[in-house]
């Protein structure tokens, strides 16, 4: 196509879009879309403007209906005192509830058709629509957007993003929550390998956390494994070019799984496994979910985001809205700073987590590995909460260390354990009593200007997060640490409890928090010693919140004592 013909086509397309906006709204006006990432994250570099003829996929989050009713249903099916407890909705029922209005569906589809969008596909709930466009078409569709190539992250990931805000026609603004694939950059893993502690002699000591150490600390016997016969399953999600390898899993189980029954391979991979090297984080997730939740069918959601326009976490959420039969427990080691995400995006993701809760899914998210976090607002330091850890509709898992790193002893705070108070979500009613008690009794509260005391407080629970052995790329790697380790461990133990519930004719646990807080952390070891890290300034001197008796925003209610937790959660 000649340059002149391209200009003609661009002009015609712009006219069509303008005409469509005029028909819809009666005027050619646009609304700034609130879904804008504010700054380029550290470690990312622009490689320049993208080719106008290059293809990319964009995801349109369509406005849903009946969100107040959805919230009420989450409470009803998750509260043991409710007559609807455990009566979870099917995906079809959720779709009937939240499906966008016919006007929204018609308006958005006509808008995209006029822009030349193609190969569009939706999900069962019809509230996401993913379409392919050229860069040129996307920039005409979303005035203000300007697509660039970027490279960054530890894996030198390539993405296409717009550094500038985009706008929607005013007539479209009531119908679209956000457009995915423009602004959010993949977060980097915070998993770390710590130096091995120095100690004289090793008699009676362990040399790092393995499945047998986990099982001994949390009082699991050789009989505490899945039956292999029930309709029970668990899952973890891996993003950002993170993959596991079957050969690594087999070697891990050969080295560390000899004392308990386990499954030798993942049951199902949803998505595409990459051909590159295995990632430590993905290997850790799979190996410890399958050794804690031993002998239980395990799925892995693999959303690598290899196409430069894709957002892997958004892809995972869409998969949940497009599968009617899902594992009961999902563990996710993923998070972003709350302040780096737009309100439109956070609120919509929170709705997706509500949808999962009404279906009886237990979603566990790592609390993060930066303690209370820290950032500067108008020249003043504040703690920096993480999302989705701060969502009221997930169970968030913090981290602990052994008091003696070489002995299976009581646990103390792992100083990296993420925790704090949301600046977006108010404190949910289920945790009102526990959080108020902490705020009124803690002798070590940071200055009130550092955190939003009325926000959703997290984590809810914790598990060991320090000093794990992992096999990655055929090599056993010691002293791997992070809440990416504690989260699959806690998830695996909940899967074992689901096994007992299913075999006795009861529904799976579902969204755990209302029950967890009603029972005041029964079945958990209370972690009462230690503080996590925060801002390195004279006012707080690197100290965030500190643990204490009962719930706290460092280790939640504590770590699992499996026999007691099973007894607590088995009935009703």
Coordinates of C-alpha atoms in Angstrom, one line a residue:
X1 CA 0.0 0.0 0.0
X2 CA 1.4 3.4 -0.9
X3 CA 1.9 6.2 1.6
X4 CA -0.9 8.2 -0.1
X5 CA -3.4 5.3 0.2
X6 CA -2.4 4.8 3.8
X7 CA -3.2 8.5 4.5
X8 CA -6.6 8.2 2.8
X9 CA -7.4 5.0 4.8
X10 CA -6.4 6.8 8.0
X11 CA -8.6 9.7 7.2
X12 CA -11.6 7.5 6.4
X13 CA -11.1 5.5 9.6
X14 CA -10.9 8.7 11.7
X15 CA -14.1 10.0 10.0
X16 CA -15.9 6.7 10.7
X17 CA -14.9 6.8 14.4
X18 CA -15.8 10.5 14.7
X19 CA -19.1 9.9 13.0
X20 CA -19.8 7.0 15.4
X21 CA -19.0 9.1 18.4
X22 CA -21.2 11.9 17.0
X23 CA -24.2 9.5 16.6
X24 CA -23.8 8.1 20.0
X25 CA -23.3 11.2 22.0
X26 CA -24.5 14.0 19.9
X27 CA -21.1 15.7 20.2
X28 CA -17.5 14.9 19.5
X29 CA -16.3 14.9 23.1
X30 CA -14.1 12.5 24.9
X31 CA -13.7 11.4 28.6
X32 CA -10.3 10.9 30.1
X33 CA -10.1 7.2 31.0
X34 CA -9.1 6.8 34.7
X35 CA -7.1 3.7 34.0
X36 CA -3.7 5.2 33.7
X37 CA -0.4 3.9 35.1
X38 CA 1.4 7.0 36.4
X39 CA 5.1 6.5 35.7
X40 CA 7.4 4.1 33.9
X41 CA 8.5 1.5 36.5
X42 CA 12.2 1.3 37.3
X43 CA 14.2 -1.0 35.1
X44 CA 12.2 -0.5 31.9
X45 CA 13.6 1.3 28.8
X46 CA 11.8 2.6 25.8
X47 CA 13.0 1.3 22.4
X48 CA 11.0 3.9 20.5
X49 CA 7.6 4.1 18.7
X50 CA 5.9 0.9 17.5
X51 CA 5.3 0.3 13.8
X52 CA 1.8 1.6 13.0
X53 CA 1.0 -1.6 11.0
X54 CA 2.1 -3.9 13.9
X55 CA -0.7 -6.0 15.4
X56 CA -1.7 -6.0 19.1
X57 CA -4.5 -7.3 21.2
X58 CA -6.4 -5.1 23.6
X59 CA -8.9 -6.3 26.3
X60 CA -12.0 -4.2 27.0
X61 CA -13.5 -4.6 30.4
X62 CA -17.2 -4.0 29.9
X63 CA -19.3 -2.5 32.7
X64 CA -21.0 -5.1 34.8
X65 CA -24.4 -5.2 36.5
X66 CA -25.8 -6.0 40.0
X67 CA -22.5 -5.6 41.8
X68 CA -24.2 -4.8 45.1
X69 CA -26.1 -8.1 44.9
X70 CA -22.8 -9.9 44.0
X71 CA -21.3 -8.5 47.2
X72 CA -24.3 -9.7 49.3
X73 CA -24.0 -13.2 47.8
X74 CA -20.3 -13.4 48.7
X75 CA -21.2 -12.8 52.3
X76 CA -24.1 -15.2 52.3
X77 CA -22.2 -18.2 50.8
X78 CA -19.0 -17.6 52.9
X79 CA -20.5 -16.9 56.4
X80 CA -21.0 -20.1 58.4
X81 CA -23.9 -18.4 60.3
X82 CA -25.8 -17.9 57.0
X83 CA -28.5 -20.3 55.7
X84 CA -26.8 -20.0 52.3
X85 CA -23.4 -21.0 53.5
X86 CA -21.6 -23.3 51.0
X87 CA -24.4 -22.9 48.4
X88 CA -22.1 -21.6 45.8
X89 CA -23.1 -20.2 42.4
X90 CA -22.3 -21.8 39.1
X91 CA -20.5 -19.8 36.4
X92 CA -23.8 -19.6 34.5
X93 CA -25.5 -18.1 37.6
X94 CA -22.7 -15.6 38.0
X95 CA -23.0 -14.7 34.3
X96 CA -26.7 -14.1 34.6
X97 CA -26.0 -11.7 37.5
X98 CA -23.1 -9.6 36.2
X99 CA -23.5 -9.8 32.4
X100 CA -23.3 -6.3 30.8
X101 CA -26.6 -4.8 29.7
X102 CA -27.7 -5.3 26.1
X103 CA -27.0 -1.6 25.5
X104 CA -23.4 -1.9 26.7
X105 CA -22.8 -5.0 24.6
X106 CA -24.3 -3.3 21.5
X107 CA -22.6 0.0 22.0
X108 CA -19.1 -1.4 22.5
X109 CA -19.4 -3.9 19.6
X110 CA -20.4 -1.2 17.2
X111 CA -17.6 1.1 18.3
X112 CA -15.0 -1.7 17.8
X113 CA -16.5 -2.7 14.5
X114 CA -16.2 0.9 13.2
X115 CA -12.6 0.9 14.3
X116 CA -11.7 -2.2 12.2
X117 CA -11.2 -4.5 15.2
X118 CA -11.1 -8.2 14.3
X119 CA -10.8 -11.7 15.8
X120 CA -12.7 -10.5 18.9
X121 CA -13.5 -13.1 21.5
X122 CA -15.4 -12.9 24.8
X123 CA -15.8 -15.0 27.9
X124 CA -18.9 -16.8 29.3
X125 CA -19.7 -13.9 31.6
X126 CA -19.5 -11.5 28.5
X127 CA -17.8 -8.8 30.6
X128 CA -14.4 -9.0 28.8
X129 CA -13.8 -8.6 25.1
X130 CA -10.4 -9.1 23.5
X131 CA -9.8 -7.9 20.0
X132 CA -6.9 -7.5 17.6
X133 CA -6.1 -4.1 16.0
X134 CA -3.1 -2.5 14.3
X135 CA -1.2 0.1 16.3
X136 CA -2.6 2.7 13.9
X137 CA -6.2 1.6 14.5
X138 CA -5.7 1.4 18.3
X139 CA -4.3 5.0 18.4
X140 CA -7.3 6.2 16.4
X141 CA -9.7 4.3 18.6
X142 CA -8.2 5.7 21.9
X143 CA -7.1 9.3 21.3
X144 CA -4.0 10.2 23.3
X145 CA -2.5 6.6 23.3
X146 CA 0.9 6.4 21.6
X147 CA 2.4 2.9 21.6
X148 CA 6.1 2.3 22.2
X149 CA 8.3 -0.8 22.6
X150 CA 9.8 -1.3 26.0
X151 CA 12.2 -3.8 27.4
X152 CA 12.8 -4.5 31.1
X153 CA 12.7 -6.9 34.1
X154 CA 15.1 -9.7 35.0
X155 CA 14.0 -11.7 32.0
X156 CA 14.5 -8.8 29.5
X157 CA 10.8 -8.9 28.7
X158 CA 9.5 -7.0 25.7
X159 CA 6.2 -5.3 25.8
X160 CA 4.2 -2.7 23.9
X161 CA 2.6 0.0 26.0
X162 CA 1.5 3.6 25.8
X163 CA 3.3 6.1 28.1
X164 CA 0.4 8.6 27.6
X165 CA -3.2 8.6 28.8
X166 CA -5.9 7.6 26.5
X167 CA -9.5 8.9 26.2
X168 CA -12.8 7.3 25.4
X169 CA -15.8 8.9 23.6
X170 CA -18.1 10.2 26.3
X171 CA -20.8 7.9 25.1
X172 CA -18.5 4.9 25.7
X173 CA -17.3 5.9 29.2
X174 CA -20.4 4.4 31.0
X175 CA -19.9 1.1 29.2
X176 CA -16.1 0.4 29.6
X177 CA -14.3 0.1 32.9
X178 CA -10.8 0.1 31.3
X179 CA -8.8 -1.1 28.3
X180 CA -6.1 -3.6 29.1
X181 CA -2.8 -3.8 27.3
X182 CA -1.9 -0.1 27.4
X183 CA -0.4 0.9 30.6
X184 CA 0.4 -1.8 33.2
X185 CA 4.0 -3.2 33.1
X186 CA 4.7 -6.7 34.4
X187 CA 5.9 -6.5 38.0
X188 CA 9.2 -8.2 38.8
X189 CA 9.6 -11.2 41.2
X190 CA 10.7 -10.3 44.7
X191 CA 11.8 -13.8 45.5
X192 CA 15.3 -13.9 46.9
X193 CA 18.0 -16.3 47.8
X194 CA 19.5 -15.5 51.1
X195 CA 23.0 -16.3 52.4
X196 CA 23.1 -19.5 54.4
X197 CA 23.2 -18.8 58.1
X198 CA 26.4 -19.7 59.8
X199 CA 26.3 -22.3 62.7
X200 CA 28.8 -24.6 64.3
X201 CA 27.9 -28.3 64.0
X202 CA 24.8 -29.8 62.5
X203 CA 23.7 -32.6 64.9
X204 CA 19.9 -32.7 65.2
X205 CA 19.6 -29.8 62.8
X206 CA 18.0 -29.3 59.4
X207 CA 19.8 -27.5 56.6
X208 CA 16.9 -25.6 55.1
X209 CA 13.2 -25.9 54.6
X210 CA 12.0 -29.0 52.7
X211 CA 8.6 -30.8 52.6
X212 CA 9.5 -33.0 55.5
X213 CA 10.4 -29.9 57.6
X214 CA 7.1 -28.3 56.7
X215 CA 5.2 -31.5 57.6
X216 CA 7.0 -31.8 60.9
X217 CA 6.5 -28.2 61.9
X218 CA 2.8 -28.2 61.0
X219 CA 2.1 -31.6 62.5
X220 CA 1.2 -33.6 59.4
X221 CA 1.6 -37.4 59.5
X222 CA 2.3 -39.7 56.5
X223 CA -1.5 -40.3 56.4
X224 CA -2.2 -36.6 55.8
X225 CA -2.3 -36.8 52.0
X226 CA -5.0 -36.7 49.4
X227 CA -6.9 -39.9 48.6
X228 CA -6.4 -39.6 44.9
X229 CA -10.0 -40.5 44.4
X230 CA -12.1 -37.5 45.3
X231 CA -13.2 -34.7 43.0
X232 CA -10.6 -32.4 44.6
X233 CA -8.0 -30.2 42.9
X234 CA -5.8 -27.3 43.5
X235 CA -4.0 -24.8 41.3
X236 CA -1.2 -22.2 41.1
X237 CA -0.7 -19.5 38.5
X238 CA 2.6 -18.5 36.9
X239 CA 3.2 -15.3 35.0
X240 CA 6.0 -13.3 33.5
X241 CA 8.0 -15.9 31.5
X242 CA 8.0 -18.1 34.6
X243 CA 7.7 -21.9 33.9
X244 CA 8.1 -25.1 35.7
X245 CA 9.6 -28.3 34.4
X246 CA 8.3 -31.8 34.9
X247 CA 11.8 -33.1 35.2
X248 CA 12.5 -30.6 38.1
X249 CA 9.3 -31.7 39.8
X250 CA 10.3 -35.4 39.5
X251 CA 13.8 -34.7 40.9
X252 CA 12.4 -32.6 43.7
X253 CA 10.0 -35.4 44.8
X254 CA 12.9 -37.9 44.5
X255 CA 15.0 -35.9 46.8
X256 CA 12.4 -34.6 49.3
X257 CA 9.2 -36.6 48.8
X258 CA 10.1 -40.1 49.9
X259 CA 8.2 -40.1 53.2
X260 CA 4.6 -39.3 51.9
X261 CA 2.4 -40.3 49.0
X262 CA 2.4 -37.7 46.2
X263 CA 1.6 -37.3 42.6
X264 CA 4.5 -37.4 40.1
X265 CA 3.2 -34.8 37.6
X266 CA 0.9 -31.9 37.1
X267 CA -2.6 -33.0 36.1
X268 CA -3.3 -30.1 33.7
X269 CA -1.5 -27.0 32.3
X270 CA -3.9 -24.3 31.3
X271 CA -2.2 -22.0 28.8
X272 CA 1.2 -22.4 27.1
X273 CA 4.4 -23.6 28.7
X274 CA 7.4 -21.7 27.4
X275 CA 10.6 -23.5 26.1
X276 CA 13.0 -21.4 28.0
X277 CA 14.7 -22.1 31.3
X278 CA 12.6 -22.9 34.3
X279 CA 11.9 -20.1 36.7
X280 CA 12.7 -20.5 40.4
X281 CA 9.3 -18.9 41.4
X282 CA 7.3 -21.2 39.2
X283 CA 9.3 -24.2 40.3
X284 CA 8.7 -23.2 44.0
X285 CA 5.0 -22.8 43.5
X286 CA 4.4 -26.2 41.9
X287 CA 6.8 -28.2 44.2
X288 CA 5.5 -26.9 47.5
X289 CA 1.8 -26.8 46.5
X290 CA 2.1 -30.5 45.5
X291 CA 4.1 -31.5 48.5
X292 CA 2.0 -29.7 51.1
X293 CA -1.3 -30.6 49.3
X294 CA 0.2 -34.0 48.6
X295 CA -1.5 -36.6 46.3
X296 CA -4.1 -34.0 45.2
X297 CA -4.7 -33.3 41.5
X298 CA -2.9 -30.0 40.6
X299 CA -3.4 -27.6 37.7
X300 CA -1.0 -24.9 36.6
X301 CA -2.2 -21.7 34.9
X302 CA 0.6 -20.6 32.6
X303 CA 0.0 -17.0 31.3
X304 CA 3.5 -16.0 30.1
X305 CA 2.3 -12.9 28.3
X306 CA 4.7 -13.6 25.4
X307 CA 2.7 -11.4 23.0
X308 CA 3.8 -7.9 23.8
X309 CA 0.4 -6.5 24.3
X310 CA -0.9 -9.0 26.8
X311 CA -1.2 -8.6 30.6
X312 CA -0.7 -12.1 32.1
X313 CA -2.7 -11.4 35.3
X314 CA -5.6 -10.1 33.3
X315 CA -5.5 -13.2 31.2
X316 CA -5.7 -15.4 34.3
X317 CA -8.8 -13.5 35.6
X318 CA -10.4 -14.0 32.2
X319 CA -9.7 -17.8 32.3
X320 CA -11.5 -17.9 35.6
X321 CA -14.5 -16.3 33.9
X322 CA -14.4 -18.9 31.1
X323 CA -14.2 -22.2 32.9
X324 CA -17.2 -23.7 34.6
X325 CA -15.3 -26.4 36.5
X326 CA -12.2 -25.1 38.4
X327 CA -9.9 -26.3 41.2
X328 CA -11.1 -25.4 44.6
X329 CA -7.9 -23.7 45.8
X330 CA -5.8 -21.3 43.8
X331 CA -2.5 -19.8 45.0
X332 CA -1.0 -16.7 43.4
X333 CA 2.4 -15.2 44.0
X334 CA 1.7 -11.9 42.3
X335 CA 1.3 -8.3 43.4
X336 CA 1.7 -4.6 42.5
X337 CA 1.9 -1.5 44.6
X338 CA -1.7 -0.2 45.1
X339 CA -0.6 3.3 44.2
X340 CA 0.8 2.2 40.8
X341 CA -2.7 1.0 39.7
X342 CA -5.7 3.0 38.6
X343 CA -8.9 3.0 40.7
X344 CA -10.8 1.7 37.7
X345 CA -8.5 -1.3 37.3
X346 CA -8.3 -2.1 41.1
X347 CA -12.1 -1.9 41.5
X348 CA -12.7 -4.1 38.5
X349 CA -10.1 -6.7 39.5
X350 CA -11.8 -6.7 43.0
X351 CA -15.1 -7.5 41.3
X352 CA -13.5 -10.4 39.5
X353 CA -12.3 -11.7 42.9
X354 CA -15.8 -11.4 44.2
X355 CA -17.1 -13.5 41.3
X356 CA -14.6 -16.2 42.3
X357 CA -15.7 -16.1 45.9
X358 CA -19.4 -16.6 45.0
X359 CA -18.4 -19.7 43.1
X360 CA -16.7 -21.2 46.2
X361 CA -13.1 -20.7 45.1
X362 CA -10.4 -20.2 47.8
X363 CA -8.0 -17.6 46.4
X364 CA -4.7 -17.2 48.3
X365 CA -2.3 -14.3 47.4
X366 CA 1.2 -13.7 48.7
X367 CA 1.4 -10.6 50.9
X368 CA 4.6 -9.4 49.3
X369 CA 8.2 -9.3 50.3
X370 CA 8.7 -5.6 51.2
X371 CA 7.3 -5.5 54.7
X372 CA 5.1 -2.5 55.2
X373 CA 6.6 -1.0 52.0
X374 CA 7.6 2.7 51.7
X375 CA 7.0 5.6 49.4
X376 CA 7.1 9.4 49.5
X377 CA 3.9 11.4 49.1
X378 CA 4.3 15.2 48.9
X379 CA 7.7 14.9 50.6
X380 CA 6.4 12.7 53.5
X381 CA 7.0 9.0 53.9
X382 CA 4.1 6.5 54.0
X383 CA 3.8 2.7 54.0
X384 CA 3.0 1.2 50.6
X385 CA 0.3 -1.5 50.5
X386 CA 0.2 -4.2 47.8
X387 CA -2.7 -5.3 45.6
X388 CA -4.4 -7.9 45.2
X389 CA -3.1 -8.7 48.8
X390 CA -5.2 -5.8 50.0
X391 CA -8.4 -7.0 48.4
X392 CA -11.2 -7.9 50.9
X393 CA -12.1 -11.0 48.9
X394 CA -8.9 -13.0 49.0
X395 CA -7.0 -14.7 51.8
X396 CA -3.5 -13.1 52.1
X397 CA -0.5 -15.1 53.3
X398 CA 2.4 -13.5 55.2
X399 CA 5.8 -15.1 56.1
X400 CA 7.6 -16.4 59.1
X401 CA 11.1 -17.8 60.0
X402 CA 12.2 -20.3 62.5
X403 CA 13.4 -18.7 65.7
X404 CA 16.5 -20.9 65.3
X405 CA 17.1 -21.2 61.5
X406 CA 18.4 -24.7 61.9
X407 CA 15.9 -26.2 64.3
X408 CA 12.2 -26.9 63.9
X409 CA 11.2 -24.5 66.6
X410 CA 8.6 -21.8 67.2
X411 CA 8.2 -19.2 64.4
X412 CA 8.9 -15.5 64.4
X413 CA 8.2 -12.8 61.9
X414 CA 10.2 -12.9 58.6
X415 CA 11.2 -9.3 58.3
X416 CA 10.2 -9.2 54.6
X417 CA 6.6 -10.4 55.3
X418 CA 4.2 -8.0 53.5
X419 CA 1.4 -6.4 55.5
X420 CA -0.4 -3.3 56.4
X421 CA -3.6 -1.4 55.6
X422 CA -5.2 -0.6 52.2
X423 CA -5.5 2.9 51.0
X424 CA -8.3 1.9 48.6
X425 CA -10.6 -0.6 50.4
X426 CA -12.3 0.1 53.7
X427 CA -12.0 -2.4 56.5
X428 CA -14.5 -5.3 55.8
X429 CA -16.9 -6.1 58.6
X430 CA -15.5 -9.6 59.1
X431 CA -12.2 -8.3 60.5
X432 CA -13.6 -5.3 62.4
X433 CA -13.2 -6.8 65.9
X434 CA -9.7 -8.3 65.3
X435 CA -8.2 -5.2 63.7
X436 CA -9.7 -2.8 66.3
X437 CA -8.2 -4.9 69.1
X438 CA -4.8 -4.8 67.4
X439 CA -4.9 -1.0 67.0
X440 CA -6.0 -0.5 70.6
X441 CA -3.5 -2.8 72.2
X442 CA -0.3 -2.9 70.1
X443 CA 2.5 -1.1 72.0
X444 CA 4.6 -0.6 68.9
X445 CA 2.3 1.2 66.4
X446 CA 4.0 3.4 63.8
X447 CA 2.9 7.0 63.5
X448 CA -0.7 7.3 62.3
X449 CA 0.4 9.4 59.3
X450 CA 2.1 6.3 57.8
X451 CA -1.0 4.1 57.3
X452 CA -4.8 4.2 56.8
X453 CA -6.1 2.7 60.0
X454 CA -9.6 2.3 58.6
X455 CA -8.5 0.3 55.5
X456 CA -8.6 -3.4 54.8
X457 CA -5.8 -4.9 56.9
X458 CA -3.7 -7.8 55.8
X459 CA -2.3 -10.5 55.8
X460 CA -4.9 -13.0 57.2
X461 CA -2.6 -16.0 57.9
X462 CA 1.1 -16.9 57.4
X463 CA 3.5 -19.8 56.9
X464 CA 7.2 -20.3 56.7
X465 CA 8.8 -18.1 54.0
X466 CA 12.5 -18.4 54.7
X467 CA 15.2 -20.9 53.6
X468 CA 13.5 -23.2 51.2
X469 CA 15.1 -25.8 48.9
X470 CA 13.9 -25.7 45.3
X471 CA 14.9 -27.7 42.2
X472 CA 15.1 -25.5 39.1
X473 CA 16.8 -26.5 35.8
X474 CA 17.9 -29.8 37.4
X475 CA 19.8 -28.0 40.2
X476 CA 18.8 -28.1 43.9
X477 CA 18.9 -24.5 45.1
X478 CA 19.0 -23.7 48.9
X479 CA 17.8 -20.8 51.0
X480 CA 15.1 -19.4 48.7
X481 CA 12.8 -17.0 50.5
X482 CA 9.7 -15.1 50.1
X483 CA 5.9 -15.2 50.6
X484 CA 5.9 -16.9 47.2
X485 CA 6.9 -19.9 49.4
X486 CA 4.4 -19.6 52.2
X487 CA 1.4 -19.1 49.9
X488 CA 1.5 -22.5 48.2
X489 CA 2.2 -24.2 51.5
X490 CA -0.9 -22.8 53.1
X491 CA -2.9 -23.5 50.0
X492 CA -1.8 -27.1 49.9
X493 CA -2.9 -27.6 53.5
X494 CA -6.3 -26.1 52.7
X495 CA -6.6 -28.6 49.9
X496 CA -6.1 -31.4 52.3
X497 CA -8.9 -30.0 54.5
X498 CA -11.1 -29.8 51.4
X499 CA -10.4 -33.4 50.8
X500 CA -11.9 -34.3 54.2
X501 CA -14.9 -32.0 53.6
X502 CA -15.7 -33.4 50.1
X503 CA -15.4 -37.0 51.2
X504 CA -17.8 -36.4 54.1
X505 CA -20.3 -34.7 51.7
X506 CA -19.6 -31.1 52.6
X507 CA -18.9 -28.3 50.2
X508 CA -15.3 -27.0 49.8
X509 CA -14.2 -24.1 52.0
X510 CA -14.6 -21.3 49.5
X511 CA -13.7 -17.8 50.6
X512 CA -12.2 -18.4 54.0
X513 CA -11.9 -15.0 55.7
X514 CA -15.4 -14.6 57.3
X515 CA -15.0 -18.0 58.9
X516 CA -11.4 -17.5 59.8
X517 CA -12.1 -14.2 61.7
X518 CA -15.3 -15.6 63.3
X519 CA -13.2 -18.4 64.8
X520 CA -10.5 -16.0 66.0
X521 CA -7.7 -17.9 64.3
X522 CA -8.5 -21.3 65.9
X523 CA -6.2 -24.0 64.6
X524 CA -3.3 -21.7 64.0
X525 CA 0.0 -21.1 65.8
X526 CA 0.0 -17.5 67.0
X527 CA 3.2 -15.7 66.0
X528 CA 4.0 -13.1 68.6
X529 CA 7.6 -12.0 68.1
X530 CA 9.2 -9.8 65.5
X531 CA 8.5 -6.8 63.3
X532 CA 8.7 -6.3 59.5
X533 CA 10.7 -3.8 57.6
X534 CA 9.6 -0.4 56.3
X535 CA 10.9 3.1 55.6
X536 CA 14.6 3.7 56.3
X537 CA 14.2 7.2 57.9
X538 CA 14.8 8.7 61.3
X539 CA 11.1 8.6 62.2
X540 CA 10.5 4.8 62.0
X541 CA 14.1 3.6 61.5
X542 CA 13.1 0.8 59.1
X543 CA 10.5 -0.8 61.4
X544 CA 6.9 -1.3 60.2
X545 CA 4.3 -3.2 62.3
X546 CA 5.1 -5.8 65.0
X547 CA 3.4 -9.0 65.7
X548 CA 1.6 -9.7 69.0
X549 CA -1.1 -11.9 70.5
X550 CA -4.0 -12.6 68.2
X551 CA -4.3 -11.0 64.7
X552 CA -1.6 -8.6 63.5
X553 CA -0.7 -7.0 60.1
X554 CA 2.5 -9.0 59.8
X555 CA 1.5 -12.6 60.2
X556 CA -2.3 -12.4 60.4
X557 CA -3.8 -15.0 62.7
X558 CA -0.6 -17.1 62.5
X559 CA 0.6 -20.4 60.9
X560 CA -1.1 -23.7 60.5
X561 CA -1.3 -26.4 63.1
X562 CA -2.8 -28.9 60.7
X563 CA -4.7 -31.3 63.1
X564 CA -6.2 -28.4 64.9
X565 CA -7.0 -26.5 61.7
X566 CA -8.7 -29.6 60.2
X567 CA -10.8 -30.0 63.3
X568 CA -11.8 -26.3 63.2
X569 CA -12.6 -26.2 59.5
X570 CA -14.2 -29.6 58.9
X571 CA -17.7 -28.7 60.1
X572 CA -20.2 -27.5 59.1

